[in-house]
Short mmCIF file of C-alpha atoms in Angstrom, two decimals:
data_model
loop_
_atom_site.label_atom_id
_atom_site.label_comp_id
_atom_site.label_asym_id
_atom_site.label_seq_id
_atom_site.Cartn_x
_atom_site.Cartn_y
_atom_site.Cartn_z
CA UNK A 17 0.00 0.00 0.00
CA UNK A 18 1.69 3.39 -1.19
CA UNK A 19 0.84 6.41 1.13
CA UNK A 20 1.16 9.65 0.54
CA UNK A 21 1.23 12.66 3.63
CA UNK A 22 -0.43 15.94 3.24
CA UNK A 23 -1.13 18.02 5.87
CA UNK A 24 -1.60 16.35 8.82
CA UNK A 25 -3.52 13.37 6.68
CA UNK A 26 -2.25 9.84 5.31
CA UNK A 27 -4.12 9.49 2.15
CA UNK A 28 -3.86 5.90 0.87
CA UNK A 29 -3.47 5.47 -2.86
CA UNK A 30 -4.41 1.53 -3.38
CA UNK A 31 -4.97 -1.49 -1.60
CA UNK A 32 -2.97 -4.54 -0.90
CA UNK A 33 -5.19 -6.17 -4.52
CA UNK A 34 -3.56 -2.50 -6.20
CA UNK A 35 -7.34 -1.18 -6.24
CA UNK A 36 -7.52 2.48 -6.01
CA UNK A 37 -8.86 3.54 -2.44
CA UNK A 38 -9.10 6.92 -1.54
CA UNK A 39 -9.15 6.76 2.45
CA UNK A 40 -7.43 9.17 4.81
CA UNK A 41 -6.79 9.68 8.47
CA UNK A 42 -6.53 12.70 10.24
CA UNK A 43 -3.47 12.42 12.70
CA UNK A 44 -3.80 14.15 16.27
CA UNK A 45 -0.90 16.88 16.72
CA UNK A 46 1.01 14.83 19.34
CA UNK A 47 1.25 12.10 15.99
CA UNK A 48 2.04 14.76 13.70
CA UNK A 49 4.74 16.21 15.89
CA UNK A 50 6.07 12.52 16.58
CA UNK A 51 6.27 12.29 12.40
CA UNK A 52 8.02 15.50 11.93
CA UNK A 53 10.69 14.70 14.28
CA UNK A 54 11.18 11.70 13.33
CA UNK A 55 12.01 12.97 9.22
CA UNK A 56 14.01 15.83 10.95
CA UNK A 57 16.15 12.70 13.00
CA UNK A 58 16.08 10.90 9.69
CA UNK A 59 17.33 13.38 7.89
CA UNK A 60 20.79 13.81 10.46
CA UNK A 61 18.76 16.47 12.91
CA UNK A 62 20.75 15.37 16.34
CA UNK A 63 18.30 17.90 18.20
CA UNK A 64 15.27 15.99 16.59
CA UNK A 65 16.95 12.68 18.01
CA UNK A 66 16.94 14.44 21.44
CA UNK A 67 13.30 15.88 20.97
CA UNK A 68 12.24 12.15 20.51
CA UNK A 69 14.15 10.89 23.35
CA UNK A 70 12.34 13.61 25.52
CA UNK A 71 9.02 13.11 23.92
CA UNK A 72 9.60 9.40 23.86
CA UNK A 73 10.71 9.32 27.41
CA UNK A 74 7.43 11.68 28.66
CA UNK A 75 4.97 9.88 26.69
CA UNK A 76 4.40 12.89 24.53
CA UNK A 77 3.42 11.43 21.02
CA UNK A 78 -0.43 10.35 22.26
CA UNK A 79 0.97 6.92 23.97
CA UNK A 80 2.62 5.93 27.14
CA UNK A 81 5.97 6.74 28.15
CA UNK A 82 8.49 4.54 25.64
CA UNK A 83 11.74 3.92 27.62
CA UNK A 84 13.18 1.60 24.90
CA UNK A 85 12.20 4.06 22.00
CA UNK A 86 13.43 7.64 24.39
CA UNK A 87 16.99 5.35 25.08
CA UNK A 88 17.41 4.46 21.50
CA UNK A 89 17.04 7.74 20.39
CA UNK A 90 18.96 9.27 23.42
CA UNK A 91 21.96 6.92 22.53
CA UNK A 92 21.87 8.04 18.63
CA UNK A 93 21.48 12.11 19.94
CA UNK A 94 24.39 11.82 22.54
CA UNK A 95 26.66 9.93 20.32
CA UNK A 96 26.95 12.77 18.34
CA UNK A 97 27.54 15.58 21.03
CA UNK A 98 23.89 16.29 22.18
CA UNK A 99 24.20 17.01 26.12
CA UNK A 100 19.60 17.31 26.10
CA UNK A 101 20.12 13.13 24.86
CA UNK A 102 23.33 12.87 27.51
CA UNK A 103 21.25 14.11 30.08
CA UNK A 104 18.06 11.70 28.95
CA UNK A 105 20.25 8.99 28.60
CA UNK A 106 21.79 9.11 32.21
CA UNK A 107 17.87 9.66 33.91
CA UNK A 108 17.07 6.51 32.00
CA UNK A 109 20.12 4.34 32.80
CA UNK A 110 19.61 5.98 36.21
CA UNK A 111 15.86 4.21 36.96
CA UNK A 112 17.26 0.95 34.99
#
C-alpha cells in the first residue's frame, strides 16, 4: 500500500489487490509532531533525536511513556555531542 502525507492526513493510494482507495486519516498533533521529528532525525537532525528521546521518554506522542524508543534515540542524539540526549540517557540508565 503506497501512502502519501499531506497536511496532517495519510491518504492511501491503493490497496494490498492494487485497487484504487481513496481513504485518509486525520493524525492528532502529538502524531504529527512525533512524524516531523522523526524525518528531521532521519534526515541527520541530532536535536530531533533528542526531541524524541524527551518526547519518547514523557509519553508525549499520544501513547505511554516509551523507555526503549526515548533510550534508542537518546543513545543516537548523545553519540553525536547532544548534552539534552546525555542528560536523557543518564535519567534513564539511572531508573534501569
Amino acid at each position: 500500500m503506497m501512502q502519501i502525507r499531506k497536511d496532517n492526513k495519510i491518504i492511501n493510494i491503493t490497496d494490498i489487490a492494487g485497487n484504487a482507495v481513496n481513504a485518509e486519516a486525520v493524525l492528532s498533533p502529538e502524531k504529527e509532531q512525533q512524524f516531523l521529528l522523526i524525518d528531521r532525525a532521519a534526515k541527520g537532525s541530532i536535536e530531533a533525536a533528542a526531541d524524541l528521546a524527551e518526547g519518547y521518554m514523557k509519553g508525549s506522542f499520544g501513547a505511554p511513556p516509551d523507555r526503549a524508543k526515548a533510550r534508542k534515540w537518546a543513545k543516537y542524539a548523545a553519540k553525536h555531542g547532544s548534552e539534552k540526549a546525555q542528560r536523557i540517557l543518564s535519567d534513564i540508565e539511572g531508573t534501569i
